Amino acid sequence: MSEKIKFTIDGKQCLAKKGQNVLDAALENGVYIPFLCHVKGVKQAGSCRICNVKVAGRTMTACTTPVAPGMEVENDIPELHDLRLAIIEALFVEGNHFCPSCEKSGNCELQALAYRYQMMVPRFPYSFPQKEIDASNSKILIDRNRCVLCKRCIRSFQDDQGRNLFAFKSRGHKVEINIDKECAVNLSDELAQEIMDVCPVGALIRKEKGFNEPIGTRKYDKKPIGSEITSVV
Amino acid sequence: MSKPIVATTSLAGCFGCHMSLLDIDERILELFQLVEFNKSPIDDIKTFTKQCDIGLIEGGCCNSENIHVLKDFRKNCKIIVSVGECAIMGGLPALRNGIPVKECLAEAYLDGPTVGNNTEGILPNNEELPMILDRVYPCHEVVKVDYHLPGCPPRADLIWEALVALVTGNELKLPYEVVKFD
Ligand code: SF4
Ligand code: SF4
């Protein structure tokens, strides 16, 4: 093995591989930095900005920042706590998140972050945007009301010719996630499940299989997101 | 010392939050030791007969009557608490937000699959009836709301702990399991 880079997160000594980003390195060192758009092993997007950390007084996304020797990362500080909560709240008011009727509820990473950061009510006004649902695919339902535009699906799924199964259409506040109707024809049940699992929220829903886990047994009913890495402080 | 006075109401809600309040089981006896109820479906007092300390609001505002009741609560209660998703963000009734009221009424009274013999195509339009608002409003967008208890409904334990904390002035402990949005 090549030699490891030494750095610290909130004063804790950590080791990173050469070229590794702060987020992956933190998780490997048992430090939880919250994130939404990151998927392990997939090219980073730096789009959700929940993994914001501070290095030398500057705020930067941990997923797109390579570890440098001697780097001093600040993670668990009140300022970042509030910044992250503000982003979570913004995501809630920017879409239409009716958790009580959402198939992903209990397993949703956005909701789980809101639980971890104890969001009681967003500080921003609800925008109730109008979004279209696309139920044309035989295996996957797209509910854009819940999409947080994290690009996880775009970055994660290609067909055997390397073509993306998902893509954004339009720009700015009109941007919306779409499925490639030709590439995504005949999806297997396994792939449909994988797609649903990669989406952090309930925007990509596997058809004909909802609400099959009782309340109390779902992923984030009892344990906060990230608690498998570090306990909530 | 007189007991703190609690008032409750259900605006555009399903009464689930009130049911959840009743779900505190035998602690309801303790609750009646702790507080006195005023205007509330629990004791069926229809109008405020005195100034209250705590107003628990279930449901958001979908019509003019809801706005009227909510403002009345704000006037008559020192502390207003939004209880449940509907009060906090409109909840399921707010699924109609974004759909023009005209279309909603047509679906409900003219074109919907369960519409019976409305052959004359009448939309309810009596002045006795509250006016439907253009969309469903979260309570804190209508009046100042002091506290929010999420959940659909909020867990009985959350409502209980919050009430006890408000009444006794003790700090509210929020275990992870009690704050949920569904
Ligand atoms: S996607 Fe998540 S946050 Fe949005 S409604 Fe579903 S469970 Fe709630
Ligand atoms: S559909 Fe899901 S995975 Fe794709 S961009 Fe939206 S939230 Fe992210």
Tab-separated table of C-alpha atoms and ligand atoms in Angstrom:
chain	number	residue	atom	x	y	z
A	1	MET	CA	0.000	0.000	0.000
A	2	SER	CA	1.100	3.517	-0.749
A	3	GLU	CA	1.572	5.685	2.280
A	4	LYS	CA	-1.420	7.315	3.913
A	5	ILE	CA	-2.088	11.028	4.279
A	6	LYS	CA	-2.566	12.335	7.804
A	7	PHE	CA	-5.297	14.872	8.467
A	8	THR	CA	-7.770	15.750	11.215
A	9	ILE	CA	-11.544	16.148	11.487
A	10	ASP	CA	-12.646	18.175	14.514
A	11	GLY	CA	-9.246	17.375	16.027
A	12	LYS	CA	-9.518	13.604	15.493
A	13	GLN	CA	-6.481	12.060	13.755
A	14	CYS	CA	-7.490	10.459	10.456
A	15	LEU	CA	-5.772	8.704	7.575
A	16	ALA	CA	-6.655	8.971	3.899
A	17	LYS	CA	-5.480	7.286	0.727
A	18	LYS	CA	-3.761	9.473	-1.835
A	19	GLY	CA	-6.357	11.315	-3.929
A	20	GLN	CA	-9.240	10.322	-1.652
A	21	ASN	CA	-11.935	12.926	-0.994
A	22	VAL	CA	-12.658	14.199	2.497
A	23	LEU	CA	-16.111	12.571	2.646
A	24	ASP	CA	-15.012	9.036	1.763
A	25	ALA	CA	-11.988	9.340	4.028
A	26	ALA	CA	-14.140	10.573	6.921
A	27	LEU	CA	-16.573	7.689	6.579
A	28	GLU	CA	-13.674	5.199	6.522
A	29	ASN	CA	-12.289	6.808	9.674
A	30	GLY	CA	-15.591	6.424	11.497
A	31	VAL	CA	-16.584	10.068	11.229
A	32	TYR	CA	-20.037	10.812	9.859
A	33	ILE	CA	-20.315	13.762	7.520
A	34	PRO	CA	-23.931	13.968	6.334
A	35	PHE	CA	-24.561	13.831	2.588
A	36	LEU	CA	-27.369	13.304	0.105
A	37	CYS	CA	-26.023	13.284	-3.459
A	38	HIS	CA	-22.905	11.191	-2.864
A	39	VAL	CA	-22.870	7.507	-3.868
A	40	LYS	CA	-19.818	5.465	-2.994
A	41	GLY	CA	-17.786	4.555	-6.043
A	42	VAL	CA	-19.645	6.926	-8.360
A	43	LYS	CA	-18.235	10.215	-9.641
A	44	GLN	CA	-19.033	13.035	-7.212
A	45	ALA	CA	-21.449	15.786	-8.153
A	46	GLY	CA	-21.130	18.171	-5.214
A	47	SER	CA	-24.702	19.162	-5.885
A	48	CYS	CA	-26.566	18.845	-2.577
A	49	ARG	CA	-23.934	20.641	-0.485
A	50	ILE	CA	-25.019	18.974	2.711
A	51	CYS	CA	-21.506	17.610	3.202
A	52	ASN	CA	-20.160	21.153	3.517
A	53	VAL	CA	-17.208	21.256	5.912
A	54	LYS	CA	-14.810	24.030	6.853
A	55	VAL	CA	-11.156	23.981	5.955
A	56	ALA	CA	-8.986	26.967	6.896
A	57	GLY	CA	-12.111	29.042	7.447
A	58	ARG	CA	-13.586	28.253	4.052
A	59	THR	CA	-16.708	26.212	3.449
A	60	MET	CA	-16.324	23.449	0.872
A	61	THR	CA	-18.050	20.227	-0.102
A	62	ALA	CA	-16.286	17.256	1.480
A	63	CYS	CA	-17.160	14.979	-1.448
A	64	THR	CA	-15.272	17.069	-4.019
A	65	THR	CA	-12.329	18.133	-1.859
A	66	PRO	CA	-9.274	15.846	-1.943
A	67	VAL	CA	-7.543	15.322	1.386
A	68	ALA	CA	-4.271	17.238	1.663
A	69	PRO	CA	-1.550	16.408	4.179
A	70	GLY	CA	-2.103	18.108	7.544
A	71	MET	CA	-5.552	19.362	6.537
A	72	GLU	CA	-7.680	20.454	9.512
A	73	VAL	CA	-11.342	19.800	8.736
A	74	GLU	CA	-14.177	21.207	10.847
A	75	ASN	CA	-17.355	19.144	10.633
A	76	ASP	CA	-19.440	18.949	13.773
A	77	ILE	CA	-19.801	22.648	14.598
A	78	PRO	CA	-22.967	24.718	15.217
A	79	GLU	CA	-22.437	26.881	12.132
A	80	LEU	CA	-22.395	23.870	9.811
A	81	HIS	CA	-25.243	22.255	11.719
A	82	ASP	CA	-27.416	25.244	10.910
A	83	LEU	CA	-26.203	25.475	7.321
A	84	ARG	CA	-27.024	21.807	6.725
A	85	LEU	CA	-30.422	22.120	8.384
A	86	ALA	CA	-31.159	25.159	6.196
A	87	ILE	CA	-30.367	23.122	3.062
A	88	ILE	CA	-32.588	20.277	4.253
A	89	GLU	CA	-35.414	22.721	4.946
A	90	ALA	CA	-34.942	24.348	1.539
A	91	LEU	CA	-35.254	20.946	-0.136
A	92	PHE	CA	-38.518	20.297	1.699
A	93	VAL	CA	-40.158	23.587	0.659
A	94	GLU	CA	-38.787	23.415	-2.870
A	95	GLY	CA	-40.646	20.198	-3.692
A	96	ASN	CA	-43.902	18.655	-2.569
A	97	HIS	CA	-43.015	16.272	0.232
A	98	PHE	CA	-46.126	14.605	1.584
A	99	CYS	CA	-44.318	12.077	3.731
A	100	PRO	CA	-47.473	10.411	5.116
A	101	SER	CA	-48.386	9.214	1.613
A	102	CYS	CA	-44.891	8.518	0.298
A	103	GLU	CA	-43.722	4.971	-0.428
A	104	LYS	CA	-40.192	5.908	0.610
A	105	SER	CA	-41.153	7.250	4.031
A	106	GLY	CA	-39.038	5.607	6.725
A	107	ASN	CA	-36.357	4.698	4.211
A	108	CYS	CA	-35.855	8.179	2.759
A	109	GLU	CA	-32.490	9.855	3.243
A	110	LEU	CA	-33.834	13.403	3.049
A	111	GLN	CA	-36.445	12.639	5.689
A	112	ALA	CA	-33.809	10.841	7.765
A	113	LEU	CA	-31.548	13.895	7.655
A	114	ALA	CA	-34.495	16.040	8.771
A	115	TYR	CA	-34.982	13.631	11.682
A	116	ARG	CA	-31.318	13.662	12.581
A	117	TYR	CA	-31.231	17.450	12.540
A	118	GLN	CA	-34.656	17.618	14.213
A	119	MET	CA	-36.438	19.752	11.663
A	120	MET	CA	-39.777	20.677	13.255
A	121	VAL	CA	-40.804	23.125	10.526
A	122	PRO	CA	-38.850	24.651	7.637
A	123	ARG	CA	-37.847	28.300	8.112
A	124	PHE	CA	-38.762	29.037	4.466
A	125	PRO	CA	-42.266	29.317	2.985
A	126	TYR	CA	-43.571	26.271	1.139
A	127	SER	CA	-43.547	26.842	-2.608
A	128	PHE	CA	-45.942	24.033	-3.667
A	129	PRO	CA	-44.485	23.839	-7.176
A	130	GLN	CA	-46.358	22.080	-9.950
A	131	LYS	CA	-44.566	18.930	-11.067
A	132	GLU	CA	-45.479	16.159	-13.447
A	133	ILE	CA	-45.511	12.478	-12.582
A	134	ASP	CA	-44.306	10.051	-15.246
A	135	ALA	CA	-45.787	6.583	-14.873
A	136	SER	CA	-45.088	5.446	-18.447
A	137	ASN	CA	-42.257	3.066	-17.615
A	138	SER	CA	-43.509	-0.410	-16.736
A	139	LYS	CA	-41.237	-0.812	-13.704
A	140	ILE	CA	-40.364	2.661	-12.401
A	141	LEU	CA	-42.660	5.502	-11.423
A	142	ILE	CA	-41.087	8.965	-11.523
A	143	ASP	CA	-42.557	11.401	-9.006
A	144	ARG	CA	-40.819	14.716	-9.646
A	145	ASN	CA	-42.558	16.292	-6.654
A	146	ARG	CA	-39.969	14.546	-4.513
A	147	CYS	CA	-36.852	14.769	-6.698
A	148	VAL	CA	-34.005	16.703	-5.068
A	149	LEU	CA	-32.000	16.881	-8.315
A	150	CYS	CA	-29.057	15.040	-6.803
A	151	LYS	CA	-28.157	13.279	-10.070
A	152	ARG	CA	-27.501	10.010	-8.273
A	153	CYS	CA	-29.609	8.139	-10.835
A	154	ILE	CA	-27.942	9.869	-13.774
A	155	ARG	CA	-24.477	9.043	-12.514
A	156	SER	CA	-25.245	5.489	-11.430
A	157	PHE	CA	-27.097	3.778	-14.286
A	158	GLN	CA	-25.913	3.131	-17.833
A	159	ASP	CA	-27.000	0.484	-20.311
A	160	ASP	CA	-24.557	-1.959	-21.933
A	161	GLN	CA	-23.589	0.660	-24.505
A	162	GLY	CA	-22.804	3.223	-21.839
A	163	ARG	CA	-25.894	5.320	-22.434
A	164	ASN	CA	-27.431	6.967	-19.375
A	165	LEU	CA	-30.817	5.648	-18.269
A	166	PHE	CA	-31.660	9.005	-16.699
A	167	ALA	CA	-31.122	12.608	-17.743
A	168	PHE	CA	-32.158	16.125	-16.818
A	169	LYS	CA	-34.408	18.087	-19.136
A	170	SER	CA	-34.607	21.928	-19.171
A	171	ARG	CA	-32.687	24.296	-16.944
A	172	GLY	CA	-33.006	26.430	-13.845
A	173	HIS	CA	-36.165	25.955	-11.819
A	174	LYS	CA	-37.700	24.009	-14.702
A	175	VAL	CA	-35.094	21.260	-14.638
A	176	GLU	CA	-36.634	17.803	-14.263
A	177	ILE	CA	-35.481	14.223	-14.164
A	178	ASN	CA	-36.408	11.979	-17.081
A	179	ILE	CA	-35.986	8.336	-17.923
A	180	ASP	CA	-34.743	7.301	-21.376
A	181	LYS	CA	-37.760	5.445	-22.698
A	182	GLU	CA	-35.760	3.270	-25.112
A	183	CYS	CA	-32.817	2.384	-22.878
A	184	ALA	CA	-35.087	1.731	-19.908
A	185	VAL	CA	-37.464	-0.617	-21.666
A	186	ASN	CA	-37.664	-4.089	-20.072
A	187	LEU	CA	-35.980	-3.227	-16.773
A	188	SER	CA	-35.575	-6.274	-14.553
A	189	ASP	CA	-37.192	-6.269	-11.111
A	190	GLU	CA	-33.735	-6.337	-9.551
A	191	LEU	CA	-32.580	-3.284	-11.479
A	192	ALA	CA	-35.825	-1.467	-10.677
A	193	GLN	CA	-35.193	-2.130	-6.981
A	194	GLU	CA	-31.594	-0.969	-7.315
A	195	ILE	CA	-32.767	2.254	-8.968
A	196	MET	CA	-35.251	2.887	-6.180
A	197	ASP	CA	-32.551	2.250	-3.577
A	198	VAL	CA	-30.051	4.613	-5.222
A	199	CYS	CA	-32.541	7.488	-5.270
A	200	PRO	CA	-32.210	9.050	-1.803
A	201	VAL	CA	-35.863	10.133	-1.834
A	202	GLY	CA	-39.137	8.782	-3.184
A	203	ALA	CA	-38.747	10.194	-6.698
A	204	LEU	CA	-37.981	6.821	-8.298
A	205	ILE	CA	-40.439	4.239	-7.075
A	206	ARG	CA	-40.489	0.604	-8.035
A	207	LYS	CA	-43.988	-0.138	-9.234
A	208	GLU	CA	-46.335	-2.671	-7.669
A	209	LYS	CA	-44.329	-2.960	-4.467
A	210	GLY	CA	-45.017	-0.195	-1.987
A	211	PHE	CA	-45.519	0.076	1.754
A	212	ASN	CA	-44.373	-3.488	2.342
A	213	GLU	CA	-42.413	-2.703	5.510
A	214	PRO	CA	-44.501	-1.925	8.590
A	215	ILE	CA	-43.846	1.323	10.453
A	216	GLY	CA	-41.289	0.635	13.149
A	217	THR	CA	-39.191	-1.739	11.031
A	218	ARG	CA	-38.036	0.671	8.333
A	219	LYS	CA	-34.462	1.818	7.999
A	220	TYR	CA	-34.658	5.110	9.887
A	221	ASP	CA	-37.578	4.443	12.243
A	222	LYS	CA	-35.376	3.687	15.245
A	223	LYS	CA	-31.854	4.658	14.255
A	224	PRO	CA	-30.707	8.005	12.863
A	225	ILE	CA	-29.006	8.136	9.502
A	226	GLY	CA	-25.255	7.936	9.985
A	227	SER	CA	-25.549	6.150	13.331
A	228	GLU	CA	-23.839	3.141	11.774
A	229	ILE	CA	-20.805	5.414	11.426
A	230	THR	CA	-20.909	7.656	14.490
A	231	SER	CA	-23.533	8.176	17.128
A	232	VAL	CA	-25.616	11.350	17.113
A	233	VAL	CA	-24.062	14.091	19.202
B	1	MET	CA	-53.138	28.174	41.803
B	2	SER	CA	-55.496	27.752	38.863
B	3	LYS	CA	-54.666	25.176	36.242
B	4	PRO	CA	-53.345	26.118	32.805
B	5	ILE	CA	-56.131	26.178	30.238
B	6	VAL	CA	-55.927	24.269	26.963
B	7	ALA	CA	-58.066	24.728	23.850
B	8	THR	CA	-57.956	22.498	20.773
B	9	THR	CA	-59.462	22.536	17.303
B	10	SER	CA	-59.424	20.620	14.060
B	11	LEU	CA	-59.247	22.786	10.938
B	12	ALA	CA	-58.567	21.030	7.620
B	13	GLY	CA	-57.548	17.846	9.401
B	14	CYS	CA	-58.959	14.346	9.808
B	15	PHE	CA	-59.174	14.312	13.632
B	16	GLY	CA	-56.262	11.880	13.640
B	17	CYS	CA	-54.210	14.261	15.763
B	18	HIS	CA	-57.004	14.457	18.330
B	19	MET	CA	-57.180	10.658	18.277
B	20	SER	CA	-53.447	10.590	18.899
B	21	LEU	CA	-53.947	12.903	21.881
B	22	LEU	CA	-56.445	10.383	23.254
B	23	ASP	CA	-53.810	7.709	22.600
B	24	ILE	CA	-51.938	8.860	25.705
B	25	ASP	CA	-54.179	6.217	27.347
B	26	GLU	CA	-54.508	6.423	31.128
B	27	ARG	CA	-52.301	9.506	31.198
B	28	ILE	CA	-55.489	11.298	30.169
B	29	LEU	CA	-56.443	11.226	33.865
B	30	GLU	CA	-53.159	12.880	34.719
B	31	LEU	CA	-53.776	15.408	31.970
B	32	PHE	CA	-57.088	16.428	33.485
B	33	GLN	CA	-55.275	16.902	36.823
B	34	LEU	CA	-52.715	19.108	35.101
B	35	VAL	CA	-54.882	21.275	32.856
B	36	GLU	CA	-58.388	22.515	32.314
B	37	PHE	CA	-59.917	22.318	28.825
B	38	ASN	CA	-61.842	25.180	27.253
B	39	LYS	CA	-62.999	25.367	23.617
B	40	SER	CA	-62.329	21.891	22.268
B	41	PRO	CA	-64.080	18.908	20.655
B	42	ILE	CA	-62.862	16.939	23.690
B	43	ASP	CA	-65.340	18.644	26.058
B	44	ASP	CA	-67.580	20.038	23.289
B	45	ILE	CA	-67.209	23.656	24.417
B	46	LYS	CA	-67.946	25.529	21.193
B	47	THR	CA	-66.761	29.070	21.973
B	48	PHE	CA	-64.005	30.517	24.133
B	49	THR	CA	-65.330	31.342	27.583
B	50	LYS	CA	-61.981	32.591	28.895
B	51	GLN	CA	-58.413	33.362	27.911
B	52	CYS	CA	-56.430	30.177	27.389
B	53	ASP	CA	-52.779	29.340	27.836
B	54	ILE	CA	-52.270	26.758	25.113
B	55	GLY	CA	-54.064	26.299	21.793
B	56	LEU	CA	-53.456	23.053	19.938
B	57	ILE	CA	-54.223	23.339	16.228
B	58	GLU	CA	-54.844	20.309	14.068
B	59	GLY	CA	-55.150	20.830	10.301
B	60	GLY	CA	-54.179	23.611	7.936
B	61	CYS	CA	-56.415	26.298	6.444
B	62	CYS	CA	-58.442	25.294	3.397
B	63	ASN	CA	-61.443	27.618	3.795
B	64	SER	CA	-62.511	30.951	5.271
B	65	GLU	CA	-63.906	29.273	8.391
B	66	ASN	CA	-60.485	27.732	9.140
B	67	ILE	CA	-58.863	31.183	8.922
B	68	HIS	CA	-61.514	32.636	11.214
B	69	VAL	CA	-61.091	29.892	13.837
B	70	LEU	CA	-57.308	30.059	13.681
B	71	LYS	CA	-57.288	33.826	14.192
B	72	ASP	CA	-59.742	33.389	17.059
B	73	PHE	CA	-57.341	30.894	18.647
B	74	ARG	CA	-54.422	33.267	18.209
B	75	LYS	CA	-56.402	35.974	19.958
B	76	ASN	CA	-57.500	33.759	22.822
B	77	CYS	CA	-54.402	31.624	23.468
B	78	LYS	CA	-51.010	32.681	24.775
B	79	ILE	CA	-49.233	29.829	23.002
B	80	ILE	CA	-50.252	28.304	19.685
B	81	VAL	CA	-48.972	24.863	18.719
B	82	SER	CA	-49.287	23.421	15.211
B	83	VAL	CA	-49.983	19.738	15.766
B	84	GLY	CA	-49.339	17.389	12.837
B	85	GLU	CA	-48.352	17.597	9.186
B	86	CYS	CA	-51.567	19.302	8.022
B	87	ALA	CA	-51.164	22.210	10.435
B	88	ILE	CA	-47.455	22.418	9.632
B	89	MET	CA	-47.478	22.113	5.835
B	90	GLY	CA	-51.063	21.612	4.710
B	91	GLY	CA	-50.741	17.827	4.687
B	92	LEU	CA	-52.767	15.673	2.345
B	93	PRO	CA	-55.436	18.360	1.735
B	94	ALA	CA	-52.610	20.436	0.236
B	95	LEU	CA	-52.262	17.861	-2.544
B	96	ARG	CA	-54.747	20.126	-4.304
B	97	ASN	CA	-52.340	23.064	-4.166
B	98	GLY	CA	-51.394	23.825	-7.747
B	99	ILE	CA	-54.709	22.562	-9.103
B	100	PRO	CA	-57.183	25.411	-9.829
B	101	VAL	CA	-60.117	25.467	-7.356
B	102	LYS	CA	-62.529	25.284	-10.280
B	103	GLU	CA	-61.049	21.961	-11.371
B	104	CYS	CA	-61.177	20.608	-7.811
B	105	LEU	CA	-64.840	21.533	-7.433
B	106	ALA	CA	-65.671	20.063	-10.833
B	107	GLU	CA	-63.973	16.797	-9.890
B	108	ALA	CA	-65.800	16.673	-6.553
B	109	TYR	CA	-69.285	17.708	-7.675
B	110	LEU	CA	-69.570	17.255	-11.436
B	111	ASP	CA	-67.153	14.841	-13.070
B	112	GLY	CA	-65.800	12.553	-10.343
B	113	PRO	CA	-66.565	8.820	-10.542
B	114	THR	CA	-68.542	8.943	-7.285
B	115	VAL	CA	-70.759	11.878	-8.270
B	116	GLY	CA	-74.383	10.767	-8.051
B	117	ASN	CA	-77.368	12.498	-9.609
B	118	ASN	CA	-76.131	16.080	-9.845
B	119	THR	CA	-77.812	16.424	-13.240
B	120	GLU	CA	-78.219	20.179	-12.923
B	121	GLY	CA	-74.488	20.545	-12.384
B	122	ILE	CA	-74.817	22.445	-9.107
B	123	LEU	CA	-71.690	23.553	-7.267
B	124	PRO	CA	-72.288	24.258	-3.551
B	125	ASN	CA	-72.463	28.047	-3.359
B	126	ASN	CA	-74.587	29.003	-0.366
B	127	GLU	CA	-73.446	32.003	1.619
B	128	GLU	CA	-73.756	29.868	4.760
B	129	LEU	CA	-70.898	27.730	3.486
B	130	PRO	CA	-67.294	28.736	4.106
B	131	MET	CA	-65.396	29.875	1.019
B	132	ILE	CA	-62.799	27.461	-0.304
B	133	LEU	CA	-59.384	29.156	-0.408
B	134	ASP	CA	-57.198	29.242	-3.522
B	135	ARG	CA	-54.912	26.711	-1.840
B	136	VAL	CA	-54.351	25.090	1.549
B	137	TYR	CA	-52.205	27.207	3.864
B	138	PRO	CA	-49.929	26.008	6.653
B	139	CYS	CA	-51.067	27.623	9.939
B	140	HIS	CA	-47.846	29.571	10.443
B	141	GLU	CA	-48.429	31.317	7.109
B	142	VAL	CA	-51.694	32.724	8.536
B	143	VAL	CA	-50.881	33.540	12.171
B	144	LYS	CA	-47.764	33.383	14.328
B	145	VAL	CA	-47.290	29.827	15.554
B	146	ASP	CA	-45.065	29.240	18.567
B	147	TYR	CA	-44.322	25.515	18.352
B	148	HIS	CA	-44.630	22.692	15.821
B	149	LEU	CA	-45.160	19.009	16.544
B	150	PRO	CA	-44.607	16.969	13.370
B	151	GLY	CA	-46.142	13.584	12.612
B	152	CYS	CA	-49.149	12.153	10.821
B	153	PRO	CA	-50.347	12.007	13.485
B	154	PRO	CA	-47.672	13.116	15.954
B	155	ARG	CA	-46.906	10.240	18.301
B	156	ALA	CA	-49.013	10.340	21.474
B	157	ASP	CA	-45.769	10.488	23.452
B	158	LEU	CA	-44.692	13.603	21.586
B	159	ILE	CA	-47.988	15.394	22.259
B	160	TRP	CA	-47.893	14.323	25.900
B	161	GLU	CA	-44.271	15.311	26.476
B	162	ALA	CA	-44.777	18.646	24.731
B	163	LEU	CA	-47.885	19.453	26.772
B	164	VAL	CA	-46.201	18.518	30.045
B	165	ALA	CA	-43.133	20.575	29.128
B	166	LEU	CA	-45.286	23.596	28.279
B	167	VAL	CA	-47.349	23.298	31.436
B	168	THR	CA	-44.492	22.609	33.845
B	169	GLY	CA	-41.880	24.772	32.147
B	170	ASN	CA	-39.463	21.842	32.092
B	171	GLU	CA	-37.233	21.273	29.094
B	172	LEU	CA	-38.761	19.134	26.340
B	173	LYS	CA	-36.799	15.957	25.737
B	174	LEU	CA	-37.115	14.669	22.191
B	175	PRO	CA	-36.023	11.050	21.817
B	176	TYR	CA	-35.252	10.125	18.202
B	177	GLU	CA	-38.278	7.832	17.847
B	178	VAL	CA	-40.917	10.460	18.615
B	179	VAL	CA	-40.226	13.013	15.891
B	180	LYS	CA	-41.503	11.466	12.663
B	181	PHE	CA	-43.312	12.872	9.639
B	182	ASP	CA	-45.652	9.929	9.036
C	1	SF4	S1	-39.250	11.647	-0.614
C	1	SF4	FE1	-38.730	11.531	1.541
C	1	SF4	S2	-39.047	13.595	2.311
C	1	SF4	FE2	-40.099	13.455	0.330
C	1	SF4	S3	-42.208	12.838	0.810
C	1	SF4	FE3	-41.055	10.948	0.461
C	1	SF4	S4	-40.360	10.347	2.519
C	1	SF4	FE4	-40.961	12.490	2.648
C	2	SF4	S1	-34.717	11.017	-9.276
C	2	SF4	FE1	-33.816	10.577	-7.282
C	2	SF4	S2	-31.691	10.012	-7.756
C	2	SF4	FE2	-32.502	11.021	-9.578
C	2	SF4	S3	-31.915	13.166	-9.372
C	2	SF4	FE3	-33.985	12.970	-8.497
C	2	SF4	S4	-33.646	12.586	-6.315
C	2	SF4	FE4	-31.704	12.222	-7.334
